[in-house]
PDB file of C-alpha atoms and ligand atoms in Angstrom:
ATOM      1  CA  MET A   1       0.000   0.000   0.000  1.00  0.00           C
ATOM      2  CA  LYS A   2       1.392   3.408  -1.003  1.00  0.00           C
ATOM      3  CA  ARG A   3       1.385   6.481   1.206  1.00  0.00           C
ATOM      4  CA  PRO A   4      -1.344   8.790  -0.168  1.00  0.00           C
ATOM      5  CA  PHE A   5      -0.032  11.831  -2.045  1.00  0.00           C
ATOM      6  CA  VAL A   6      -2.137  15.011  -1.769  1.00  0.00           C
ATOM      7  CA  ILE A   7      -1.412  18.005  -3.986  1.00  0.00           C
ATOM      8  CA  GLY A   8      -3.129  21.383  -3.865  1.00  0.00           C
ATOM      9  CA  ASN A   9      -3.483  23.272  -7.149  1.00  0.00           C
ATOM     10  CA  TRP A  10      -4.000  26.906  -6.216  1.00  0.00           C
ATOM     11  CA  LYS A  11      -4.681  27.854  -9.858  1.00  0.00           C
ATOM     12  CA  MET A  12      -4.856  31.675 -10.243  1.00  0.00           C
ATOM     13  CA  ASN A  13      -5.809  32.330  -6.603  1.00  0.00           C
ATOM     14  CA  LEU A  14      -4.394  33.748  -3.362  1.00  0.00           C
ATOM     15  CA  THR A  15      -1.965  36.652  -3.009  1.00  0.00           C
ATOM     16  CA  LEU A  16       1.751  36.385  -2.352  1.00  0.00           C
ATOM     17  CA  VAL A  17       1.202  37.445   1.272  1.00  0.00           C
ATOM     18  CA  ARG A  18      -1.502  34.827   1.813  1.00  0.00           C
ATOM     19  CA  GLY A  19       0.492  32.200  -0.071  1.00  0.00           C
ATOM     20  CA  ILE A  20       3.496  32.752   2.205  1.00  0.00           C
ATOM     21  CA  GLU A  21       1.309  32.570   5.291  1.00  0.00           C
ATOM     22  CA  PHE A  22      -0.275  29.345   3.969  1.00  0.00           C
ATOM     23  CA  ALA A  23       3.123  27.727   3.250  1.00  0.00           C
ATOM     24  CA  LYS A  24       4.445  28.583   6.727  1.00  0.00           C
ATOM     25  CA  LEU A  25       1.346  27.179   8.411  1.00  0.00           C
ATOM     26  CA  LEU A  26       1.515  24.009   6.335  1.00  0.00           C
ATOM     27  CA  LYS A  27       5.198  23.490   7.065  1.00  0.00           C
ATOM     28  CA  ASP A  28       4.649  23.938  10.812  1.00  0.00           C
ATOM     29  CA  SER A  29       1.530  21.751  10.925  1.00  0.00           C
ATOM     30  CA  LEU A  30       3.226  18.846   9.131  1.00  0.00           C
ATOM     31  CA  HIS A  31       6.590  19.118  10.851  1.00  0.00           C
ATOM     32  CA  GLY A  32       7.794  15.682  11.992  1.00  0.00           C
ATOM     33  CA  LYS A  33       4.856  13.839  10.413  1.00  0.00           C
ATOM     34  CA  ASP A  34       6.855  11.380   8.347  1.00  0.00           C
ATOM     35  CA  GLY A  35       3.974   9.433   6.853  1.00  0.00           C
ATOM     36  CA  ILE A  36       2.703  12.429   4.909  1.00  0.00           C
ATOM     37  CA  MET A  37       3.321  13.138   1.222  1.00  0.00           C
ATOM     38  CA  CYS A  38       1.913  16.395  -0.043  1.00  0.00           C
ATOM     39  CA  GLY A  39       2.578  19.368  -2.240  1.00  0.00           C
ATOM     40  CA  VAL A  40       1.274  22.716  -3.457  1.00  0.00           C
ATOM     41  CA  CYS A  41       1.129  24.310  -6.922  1.00  0.00           C
ATOM     42  CA  PRO A  42       1.336  28.103  -6.471  1.00  0.00           C
ATOM     43  CA  PRO A  43       1.216  30.623  -9.339  1.00  0.00           C
ATOM     44  CA  PHE A  44       4.614  31.213 -11.044  1.00  0.00           C
ATOM     45  CA  ILE A  45       5.281  34.538  -9.381  1.00  0.00           C
ATOM     46  CA  PHE A  46       5.037  32.986  -5.872  1.00  0.00           C
ATOM     47  CA  LEU A  47       7.271  29.989  -6.550  1.00  0.00           C
ATOM     48  CA  LYS A  48      10.629  31.337  -5.432  1.00  0.00           C
ATOM     49  CA  GLU A  49       9.328  32.504  -2.046  1.00  0.00           C
ATOM     50  CA  ILE A  50       7.226  29.410  -1.420  1.00  0.00           C
ATOM     51  CA  CYS A  51      10.083  27.061  -2.380  1.00  0.00           C
ATOM     52  CA  LYS A  52      12.343  28.875   0.087  1.00  0.00           C
ATOM     53  CA  ILE A  53       9.830  28.413   2.910  1.00  0.00           C
ATOM     54  CA  LEU A  54       9.175  24.752   2.128  1.00  0.00           C
ATOM     55  CA  GLU A  55      12.813  23.784   1.580  1.00  0.00           C
ATOM     56  CA  ASP A  56      13.682  20.937   4.003  1.00  0.00           C
ATOM     57  CA  SER A  57      10.028  20.217   4.704  1.00  0.00           C
ATOM     58  CA  ASN A  58       7.832  17.290   3.714  1.00  0.00           C
ATOM     59  CA  VAL A  59       5.847  19.511   1.311  1.00  0.00           C
ATOM     60  CA  CYS A  60       6.954  19.598  -2.332  1.00  0.00           C
ATOM     61  CA  VAL A  61       6.349  22.493  -4.687  1.00  0.00           C
ATOM     62  CA  ALA A  62       5.048  22.139  -8.244  1.00  0.00           C
ATOM     63  CA  ALA A  63       4.599  24.746 -10.953  1.00  0.00           C
ATOM     64  CA  GLN A  64       1.245  24.830 -12.720  1.00  0.00           C
ATOM     65  CA  ASN A  65       2.718  24.810 -16.219  1.00  0.00           C
ATOM     66  CA  ILE A  66       5.883  25.126 -18.319  1.00  0.00           C
ATOM     67  CA  HIS A  67       6.642  25.758 -21.980  1.00  0.00           C
ATOM     68  CA  SER A  68       7.949  22.891 -24.094  1.00  0.00           C
ATOM     69  CA  GLU A  69      11.172  24.720 -24.991  1.00  0.00           C
ATOM     70  CA  LYS A  70      13.935  25.229 -22.454  1.00  0.00           C
ATOM     71  CA  TYR A  71      14.594  28.847 -23.451  1.00  0.00           C
ATOM     72  CA  GLY A  72      14.131  31.220 -26.367  1.00  0.00           C
ATOM     73  CA  ALA A  73      11.869  33.851 -27.878  1.00  0.00           C
ATOM     74  CA  TYR A  74       8.560  32.831 -26.248  1.00  0.00           C
ATOM     75  CA  THR A  75       7.306  36.065 -24.721  1.00  0.00           C
ATOM     76  CA  GLY A  76       5.261  35.524 -21.592  1.00  0.00           C
ATOM     77  CA  GLU A  77       6.267  31.887 -21.102  1.00  0.00           C
ATOM     78  CA  VAL A  78       8.215  30.201 -18.286  1.00  0.00           C
ATOM     79  CA  SER A  79      10.628  27.315 -18.828  1.00  0.00           C
ATOM     80  CA  ALA A  80      11.328  24.062 -17.022  1.00  0.00           C
ATOM     81  CA  LEU A  81      14.864  25.242 -16.263  1.00  0.00           C
ATOM     82  CA  MET A  82      13.551  28.376 -14.523  1.00  0.00           C
ATOM     83  CA  ILE A  83      11.088  26.368 -12.440  1.00  0.00           C
ATOM     84  CA  LYS A  84      13.825  23.946 -11.476  1.00  0.00           C
ATOM     85  CA  GLU A  85      16.227  26.756 -10.584  1.00  0.00           C
ATOM     86  CA  VAL A  86      13.853  28.239  -7.998  1.00  0.00           C
ATOM     87  CA  GLY A  87      13.422  24.848  -6.304  1.00  0.00           C
ATOM     88  CA  CYS A  88      10.345  23.149  -7.767  1.00  0.00           C
ATOM     89  CA  THR A  89      10.455  19.363  -7.916  1.00  0.00           C
ATOM     90  CA  HIS A  90       7.222  18.818  -9.868  1.00  0.00           C
ATOM     91  CA  VAL A  91       5.140  20.466 -12.586  1.00  0.00           C
ATOM     92  CA  LEU A  92       1.513  20.042 -13.674  1.00  0.00           C
ATOM     93  CA  ILE A  93       1.284  19.160 -17.350  1.00  0.00           C
ATOM     94  CA  GLY A  94      -1.871  18.750 -19.417  1.00  0.00           C
ATOM     95  CA  HIS A  95      -4.299  20.140 -16.847  1.00  0.00           C
ATOM     96  CA  SER A  96      -7.787  20.299 -18.348  1.00  0.00           C
ATOM     97  CA  GLU A  97      -7.811  24.108 -18.068  1.00  0.00           C
ATOM     98  CA  ARG A  98      -4.649  24.201 -20.198  1.00  0.00           C
ATOM     99  CA  ARG A  99      -6.154  21.736 -22.668  1.00  0.00           C
ATOM    100  CA  HIS A 100      -9.546  23.407 -22.986  1.00  0.00           C
ATOM    101  CA  ILE A 101      -9.073  27.118 -22.269  1.00  0.00           C
ATOM    102  CA  PHE A 102      -5.615  27.415 -23.822  1.00  0.00           C
ATOM    103  CA  HIS A 103      -6.100  24.734 -26.508  1.00  0.00           C
ATOM    104  CA  GLU A 104      -3.035  22.668 -25.645  1.00  0.00           C
ATOM    105  CA  ASP A 105      -2.957  19.453 -27.637  1.00  0.00           C
ATOM    106  CA  ASP A 106      -1.457  16.038 -26.917  1.00  0.00           C
ATOM    107  CA  SER A 107       1.722  16.628 -28.910  1.00  0.00           C
ATOM    108  CA  PHE A 108       2.482  19.901 -27.074  1.00  0.00           C
ATOM    109  CA  ILE A 109       1.787  18.132 -23.787  1.00  0.00           C
ATOM    110  CA  ASN A 110       4.092  15.286 -24.831  1.00  0.00           C
ATOM    111  CA  ALA A 111       6.869  17.775 -25.648  1.00  0.00           C
ATOM    112  CA  LYS A 112       6.441  19.435 -22.236  1.00  0.00           C
ATOM    113  CA  ILE A 113       6.607  16.078 -20.446  1.00  0.00           C
ATOM    114  CA  LYS A 114       9.872  15.213 -22.213  1.00  0.00           C
ATOM    115  CA  THR A 115      11.352  18.644 -21.476  1.00  0.00           C
ATOM    116  CA  ALA A 116      10.405  18.391 -17.785  1.00  0.00           C
ATOM    117  CA  LEU A 117      12.005  14.937 -17.547  1.00  0.00           C
ATOM    118  CA  SER A 118      15.154  16.161 -19.284  1.00  0.00           C
ATOM    119  CA  VAL A 119      15.784  18.639 -16.451  1.00  0.00           C
ATOM    120  CA  ASN A 120      14.744  16.216 -13.673  1.00  0.00           C
ATOM    121  CA  LEU A 121      11.398  17.821 -12.956  1.00  0.00           C
ATOM    122  CA  LYS A 122       8.655  15.307 -12.197  1.00  0.00           C
ATOM    123  CA  PRO A 123       5.575  15.779 -14.374  1.00  0.00           C
ATOM    124  CA  ILE A 124       2.118  15.482 -12.833  1.00  0.00           C
ATOM    125  CA  PHE A 125       0.438  14.433 -16.054  1.00  0.00           C
ATOM    126  CA  CYS A 126      -3.307  15.178 -16.071  1.00  0.00           C
ATOM    127  CA  VAL A 127      -5.879  13.333 -18.151  1.00  0.00           C
ATOM    128  CA  GLY A 128      -9.683  13.387 -18.129  1.00  0.00           C
ATOM    129  CA  GLU A 129     -12.783  13.172 -20.270  1.00  0.00           C
ATOM    130  CA  MET A 130     -15.459  15.823 -20.909  1.00  0.00           C
ATOM    131  CA  LEU A 131     -19.096  15.228 -19.940  1.00  0.00           C
ATOM    132  CA  ASP A 132     -20.265  14.627 -23.520  1.00  0.00           C
ATOM    133  CA  GLU A 133     -17.473  12.104 -24.016  1.00  0.00           C
ATOM    134  CA  ARG A 134     -18.516  10.212 -20.878  1.00  0.00           C
ATOM    135  CA  GLU A 135     -22.167  10.290 -21.894  1.00  0.00           C
ATOM    136  CA  ALA A 136     -21.266   8.953 -25.339  1.00  0.00           C
ATOM    137  CA  GLY A 137     -19.455   6.010 -23.681  1.00  0.00           C
ATOM    138  CA  ARG A 138     -16.075   7.252 -24.910  1.00  0.00           C
ATOM    139  CA  THR A 139     -14.292   7.739 -21.560  1.00  0.00           C
ATOM    140  CA  LYS A 140     -11.801   4.891 -22.030  1.00  0.00           C
ATOM    141  CA  ASP A 141     -10.956   5.843 -25.624  1.00  0.00           C
ATOM    142  CA  VAL A 142     -10.317   9.441 -24.594  1.00  0.00           C
ATOM    143  CA  ILE A 143      -8.153   8.471 -21.633  1.00  0.00           C
ATOM    144  CA  ARG A 144      -6.194   5.886 -23.644  1.00  0.00           C
ATOM    145  CA  ASN A 145      -5.485   8.436 -26.397  1.00  0.00           C
ATOM    146  CA  GLN A 146      -4.398  11.112 -23.929  1.00  0.00           C
ATOM    147  CA  LEU A 147      -2.077   8.640 -22.200  1.00  0.00           C
ATOM    148  CA  VAL A 148      -0.548   7.097 -25.304  1.00  0.00           C
ATOM    149  CA  ARG A 149      -0.075  10.425 -27.111  1.00  0.00           C
ATOM    150  CA  GLY A 150       1.106  12.294 -24.024  1.00  0.00           C
ATOM    151  CA  LEU A 151       3.660   9.573 -23.219  1.00  0.00           C
ATOM    152  CA  ARG A 152       4.953   9.038 -26.765  1.00  0.00           C
ATOM    153  CA  ASP A 153       8.708   8.218 -26.651  1.00  0.00           C
ATOM    154  CA  VAL A 154       8.776   8.319 -22.847  1.00  0.00           C
ATOM    155  CA  ARG A 155      10.908   5.384 -21.665  1.00  0.00           C
ATOM    156  CA  ALA A 156      10.008   3.100 -18.756  1.00  0.00           C
ATOM    157  CA  ASP A 157      12.807   4.493 -16.579  1.00  0.00           C
ATOM    158  CA  GLN A 158      11.382   7.986 -17.200  1.00  0.00           C
ATOM    159  CA  LEU A 159       7.781   6.972 -16.555  1.00  0.00           C
ATOM    160  CA  LYS A 160       8.824   6.079 -12.996  1.00  0.00           C
ATOM    161  CA  GLU A 161       9.273   9.800 -12.374  1.00  0.00           C
ATOM    162  CA  ILE A 162       5.762  10.699 -13.546  1.00  0.00           C
ATOM    163  CA  VAL A 163       2.634  11.067 -11.436  1.00  0.00           C
ATOM    164  CA  ILE A 164      -0.643  10.649 -13.321  1.00  0.00           C
ATOM    165  CA  ALA A 165      -3.744  12.612 -12.291  1.00  0.00           C
ATOM    166  CA  TYR A 166      -7.190  11.569 -13.472  1.00  0.00           C
ATOM    167  CA  GLU A 167      -9.423  14.636 -13.468  1.00  0.00           C
ATOM    168  CA  PRO A 168     -12.785  14.176 -15.196  1.00  0.00           C
ATOM    169  CA  VAL A 169     -13.505  17.608 -16.691  1.00  0.00           C
ATOM    170  CA  TRP A 170     -17.167  17.472 -15.591  1.00  0.00           C
ATOM    171  CA  ALA A 171     -16.062  17.156 -11.957  1.00  0.00           C
ATOM    172  CA  ILE A 172     -13.640  20.099 -11.907  1.00  0.00           C
ATOM    173  CA  GLY A 173     -14.930  23.116 -10.011  1.00  0.00           C
ATOM    174  CA  THR A 174     -18.525  21.890 -10.383  1.00  0.00           C
ATOM    175  CA  GLY A 175     -19.077  20.396  -6.933  1.00  0.00           C
ATOM    176  CA  LYS A 176     -19.916  17.169  -8.774  1.00  0.00           C
ATOM    177  CA  THR A 177     -17.353  14.593  -7.627  1.00  0.00           C
ATOM    178  CA  ALA A 178     -16.999  11.325  -9.498  1.00  0.00           C
ATOM    179  CA  LEU A 179     -18.365   8.466  -7.414  1.00  0.00           C
ATOM    180  CA  PRO A 180     -15.443   6.669  -5.769  1.00  0.00           C
ATOM    181  CA  GLU A 181     -16.210   3.504  -7.779  1.00  0.00           C
ATOM    182  CA  GLN A 182     -16.445   5.521 -11.023  1.00  0.00           C
ATOM    183  CA  ALA A 183     -13.036   7.078 -10.392  1.00  0.00           C
ATOM    184  CA  ASP A 184     -11.559   3.739  -9.319  1.00  0.00           C
ATOM    185  CA  GLU A 185     -12.706   2.126 -12.564  1.00  0.00           C
ATOM    186  CA  VAL A 186     -10.875   4.737 -14.653  1.00  0.00           C
ATOM    187  CA  HIS A 187      -7.775   4.494 -12.439  1.00  0.00           C
ATOM    188  CA  SER A 188      -7.775   0.762 -13.006  1.00  0.00           C
ATOM    189  CA  PHE A 189      -8.090   1.354 -16.754  1.00  0.00           C
ATOM    190  CA  ILE A 190      -5.115   3.756 -16.613  1.00  0.00           C
ATOM    191  CA  ARG A 191      -3.050   1.108 -14.823  1.00  0.00           C
ATOM    192  CA  ASN A 192      -4.013  -1.507 -17.414  1.00  0.00           C
ATOM    193  CA  THR A 193      -3.055   0.851 -20.225  1.00  0.00           C
ATOM    194  CA  ILE A 194       0.350   1.409 -18.592  1.00  0.00           C
ATOM    195  CA  THR A 195       0.704  -2.373 -18.213  1.00  0.00           C
ATOM    196  CA  ASN A 196       0.035  -2.827 -21.931  1.00  0.00           C
ATOM    197  CA  GLU A 197       2.349  -0.010 -22.995  1.00  0.00           C
ATOM    198  CA  TYR A 198       5.136  -0.708 -20.451  1.00  0.00           C
ATOM    199  CA  ASP A 199       4.907  -3.420 -17.801  1.00  0.00           C
ATOM    200  CA  LYS A 200       2.857  -4.561 -14.854  1.00  0.00           C
ATOM    201  CA  ASN A 201       5.292  -3.701 -12.057  1.00  0.00           C
ATOM    202  CA  LEU A 202       5.715  -0.187 -13.347  1.00  0.00           C
ATOM    203  CA  ALA A 203       1.935   0.207 -13.657  1.00  0.00           C
ATOM    204  CA  LYS A 204       1.548  -0.966 -10.077  1.00  0.00           C
ATOM    205  CA  SER A 205       4.158   1.393  -8.674  1.00  0.00           C
ATOM    206  CA  ILE A 206       3.071   4.561 -10.487  1.00  0.00           C
ATOM    207  CA  TYR A 207       1.037   7.091  -8.495  1.00  0.00           C
ATOM    208  CA  ILE A 208      -2.408   7.840  -9.929  1.00  0.00           C
ATOM    209  CA  LEU A 209      -4.202  10.736  -8.229  1.00  0.00           C
ATOM    210  CA  TYR A 210      -7.872  11.697  -8.526  1.00  0.00           C
ATOM    211  CA  GLY A 211      -8.966  15.333  -8.931  1.00  0.00           C
ATOM    212  CA  GLY A 212     -12.372  17.004  -9.259  1.00  0.00           C
ATOM    213  CA  SER A 213     -14.379  18.614  -6.442  1.00  0.00           C
ATOM    214  CA  VAL A 214     -12.373  16.909  -3.691  1.00  0.00           C
ATOM    215  CA  LYS A 215     -13.334  18.150  -0.206  1.00  0.00           C
ATOM    216  CA  PRO A 216     -12.568  17.059   3.353  1.00  0.00           C
ATOM    217  CA  GLU A 217     -15.926  15.222   3.354  1.00  0.00           C
ATOM    218  CA  ASN A 218     -15.208  12.983   0.354  1.00  0.00           C
ATOM    219  CA  ALA A 219     -11.407  12.664   0.481  1.00  0.00           C
ATOM    220  CA  LYS A 220     -11.276   9.504   2.549  1.00  0.00           C
ATOM    221  CA  GLU A 221     -13.827   7.497   0.552  1.00  0.00           C
ATOM    222  CA  LEU A 222     -11.911   8.348  -2.615  1.00  0.00           C
ATOM    223  CA  THR A 223      -8.493   7.291  -1.309  1.00  0.00           C
ATOM    224  CA  ASP A 224     -10.057   4.173   0.260  1.00  0.00           C
ATOM    225  CA  GLN A 225     -10.457   2.857  -3.303  1.00  0.00           C
ATOM    226  CA  SER A 226      -7.730   0.381  -4.183  1.00  0.00           C
ATOM    227  CA  GLU A 227      -6.521   2.198  -7.326  1.00  0.00           C
ATOM    228  CA  ILE A 228      -6.601   5.796  -6.015  1.00  0.00           C
ATOM    229  CA  ASP A 229      -3.161   6.734  -4.645  1.00  0.00           C
ATOM    230  CA  GLY A 230      -3.887  10.332  -3.737  1.00  0.00           C
ATOM    231  CA  LEU A 231      -5.692  13.525  -4.653  1.00  0.00           C
ATOM    232  CA  LEU A 232      -5.201  16.646  -6.743  1.00  0.00           C
ATOM    233  CA  VAL A 233      -7.280  19.297  -5.015  1.00  0.00           C
ATOM    234  CA  GLY A 234      -8.362  22.628  -6.512  1.00  0.00           C
ATOM    235  CA  GLY A 235     -10.881  24.840  -4.703  1.00  0.00           C
ATOM    236  CA  ALA A 236     -10.512  23.139  -1.320  1.00  0.00           C
ATOM    237  CA  SER A 237      -6.721  23.605  -1.413  1.00  0.00           C
ATOM    238  CA  ILE A 238      -6.765  27.389  -1.194  1.00  0.00           C
ATOM    239  CA  LEU A 239      -8.318  27.379   2.266  1.00  0.00           C
ATOM    240  CA  PHE A 240      -5.624  26.253   4.673  1.00  0.00           C
ATOM    241  CA  GLU A 241      -7.992  24.486   7.101  1.00  0.00           C
ATOM    242  CA  SER A 242      -9.728  22.426   4.436  1.00  0.00           C
ATOM    243  CA  PHE A 243      -6.452  21.454   2.728  1.00  0.00           C
ATOM    244  CA  LEU A 244      -4.907  20.385   6.028  1.00  0.00           C
ATOM    245  CA  LYS A 245      -8.049  18.433   6.896  1.00  0.00           C
ATOM    246  CA  ILE A 246      -7.861  16.558   3.564  1.00  0.00           C
ATOM    247  CA  ILE A 247      -4.202  15.681   4.203  1.00  0.00           C
ATOM    248  CA  GLU A 248      -5.029  14.519   7.715  1.00  0.00           C
ATOM    249  CA  VAL A 249      -8.034  12.361   6.839  1.00  0.00           C
ATOM    250  CA  VAL A 250      -6.300  10.532   3.992  1.00  0.00           C
ATOM    251  CA  SER A 251      -3.048  10.049   5.894  1.00  0.00           C
ATOM    252  CA  LYS A 252      -4.772   8.317   8.812  1.00  0.00           C
ATOM    253  CA  GLY A 253      -5.010   5.143   6.738  1.00  0.00           C
TER     254      GLY A 253
HETATM  255  P1  LIG B 301     -11.569  21.447  -7.986  1.00  0.00           P
HETATM  256  O1  LIG B 301     -11.081  20.644  -6.799  1.00  0.00           O
HETATM  257  O2  LIG B 301     -11.813  22.884  -7.670  1.00  0.00           O
HETATM  258  O3  LIG B 301     -12.723  20.758  -8.654  1.00  0.00           O
HETATM  259  O4  LIG B 301     -10.365  21.446  -9.056  1.00  0.00           O
HETATM  260  C1  LIG B 301      -9.732  20.267  -9.378  1.00  0.00           C
HETATM  261  C2  LIG B 301      -8.517  20.572 -10.164  1.00  0.00           C
HETATM  262  O5  LIG B 301      -8.611  21.055 -11.284  1.00  0.00           O
HETATM  263  C3  LIG B 301      -7.216  20.321  -9.556  1.00  0.00           C
HETATM  264  O6  LIG B 301      -6.186  20.421 -10.493  1.00  0.00           O
END
């Protein structure tokens, strides 16, 4: 049984002052609690400060995005090297808001994953179907395509460094959580796809997180499912008390 991994995606929320306060509180609250694995994804502009606070703590810091190139004439973009330099260990790649609001496609996502790996940043690779795709019975096709295309040319030894997050688009920010069994079924499908594309042991060891309207009230029943290794939390991660509560309830075992 893996230790549950809980990550908070702050999206475009909080202020630097509140982010710093949050990081200090989190560090202090989790000090000495060895069984806990968690992280936060602050906006770019907060990363340097938050990484400094959480250095030598059991909380990792992830960026919310990177560009696929390491440097160059890409006005307004931030590179994997820059994220790494300020102390991030992880980066979200392929979040549904990037896919749907900013029209990022699978090949761009694949390029970002390979760039992140090349500088030793761990990708948190997000996949998920839209409501119409689920209703048309296409969930598994969509997830398989996102996985296979997003992981094109990623070797088994590199896949070990990746965390996968299943976030059904219809459950994000809607208050409509996937039923634990519904999420578990897709997680199991993801693991089978990894088994087919790579091998069974790797599929077993990889972390697969669930995201979509996670709250303190439903966190435990989700992570109680055999295939759900942790949670990617949006709205409930920007309130310190609710994020801490989620970490506490899932870490109790
Ligand atoms: P919510 O928890 O607000 O539904 O967001 C989920 C998410 O997108 C995390 O990346």
